[in-house]
Amino acid sequence: MRIILYTGKGGVGKTSISAATAVRAAQLGYKTIVLSTDAAHSLADSLDQEIGYNPTQMAENLWAQEIDVNIELKNNYYVIQKFISDYLRRQGFDPIVAEEFAVFPGMEELFSLLKVREYSASGEYDVIIIDCAPTASTVRMLSFPDAIRWYMTKFFHIERKILKTIRPIAERITKMPLPSDAVYFSVEDLYLKIQEMNDILTDGSVTTIRLVINPEKMVIKESQRAYTYLNLFGFKVDSVIANRILPKDLEDSYFKKWLKIQDKHLETAEECFNPLPILRGKLFDEEMVGQALLNRMAEDIFKDIDPTGVLCEDKSMEIIPSGGKYTLRIRCPALKKEQLGVWVKSDELIIRAGSYKRSFILPRTLALVPLTEANFVDGRLEIIFGGDKDERKKGAVQPSL
Ligand SMILES: Nc1ncnc2c1ncn2[C@@H]1O[C@H](COP(=O)(O)OP(=O)(O)OP(=O)(O)O)[C@@H](O)[C@H]1O
Ligand SMILES: [Mg+2]
């Protein structure tokens, strides 16, 4: 089974390319489903066919689904949401506001993504293609499992034990609802589902992410940042798709200027996404809507490559042992030294990069040796465990231990 996620800045062509890939994959004989985690669905517009809340057959081997986030929220989150909104109501919140506040930003997308777990377990499809929301939301959605794991292990289990002993007294004093076992059960169940989903999504032999760009400065910058964060959270990005490239044979001087600009940006993209392949898709002279045109789009982008393949095998993260030292390497091309914090707390490595924080539970081999150094080498963050602390290189990011 293969899972392919498409993300990129708003309007670059994510939905069209997701749908095009699905049409092509189905034609190649793979049983394929395309779905979107973007609540503003546009797959139906792209395929020019109606799509239901359940998998709807579009053609031989091809299904599509526009997930109803409200149903997903109800199925996965009703008990928790009710607890939080009751709590907020008792704090004096307006009931409608309380209900809205009980759903955190990015949650709808996350619940849509949980479908991946369901379809992976059922083995019903060979290929699952996911049209994601623009990059920032996708990164937030994909970093959520890591954050939730942190809260669950550090906070939830301990708190549950305390609550069991203090509930009878606390409820009399505070008049506030305390989470019942049903709430805890629901939280735990959700947590396990999210972990299972995360295991599938971070297995680079199953799931890869593709960044859709247009040859424009801001678009490339945003995708480069997303690439760094996706690497940091352990997702495998296997290619970049540069969409809306102007045809070479334009005679008009106005467009010739644009061609030059695009060429320059494509060169930049080649450099900053190296070693990812950059597949190119031309700007067609019409809107690419409906299966026939989407198939043309897929042919133009993928040529005779199987679009369901893993298009780049390079690892985003690896651990290299050498002479008593271990180097943890993570591809982070868009990060600066000042944006970075690295530290270890018992068996946990914490990396703060810009506004994101990632925590890794270290394998025993690494947890037993001290973190001695962190460097940037060729767009990679290298974190060194073990070795002699006095040998720290000048200019390295000094980890706080
Ligand atoms: N290479 C192309 N040539 C011509 N038209 C294109 C091309 N790529 C996309 N389009 C058109 O551009 C419009 C926007 O594309 P699309 O909806 O796929 O972008 P998106 O990245 O999904 O946008 P959003 O961020 O809003 O979800 C659509 O009308 C689509 O048909
Ligand atoms: Mg879209």
Short mmCIF file of C-alpha atoms and ligand atoms in Angstrom, two decimals, residues 11 13-16 38 40-43 131-132 134, ligand 2:
data_model
loop_
_atom_site.label_atom_id
_atom_site.label_comp_id
_atom_site.label_asym_id
_atom_site.label_seq_id
_atom_site.Cartn_x
_atom_site.Cartn_y
_atom_site.Cartn_z
CA GLY A 11 -3.41 27.95 -4.95
CA GLY A 13 -2.23 23.27 -7.78
CA LYS A 14 -2.36 20.74 -4.90
CA THR A 15 -5.92 19.59 -5.54
CA SER A 16 -5.43 19.31 -9.30
CA ASP A 38 -8.84 20.48 3.64
CA ALA A 40 -12.75 23.62 2.00
CA HIS A 41 -13.16 20.65 -0.35
CA SER A 42 -12.49 21.21 -4.02
CA LEU A 43 -11.85 17.68 -5.25
CA ASP A 131 -4.98 16.51 -0.88
CA CYS A 132 -3.83 18.52 2.14
CA PRO A 134 -1.80 24.68 2.56
MG MG B 2 -6.94 22.66 -3.00
#
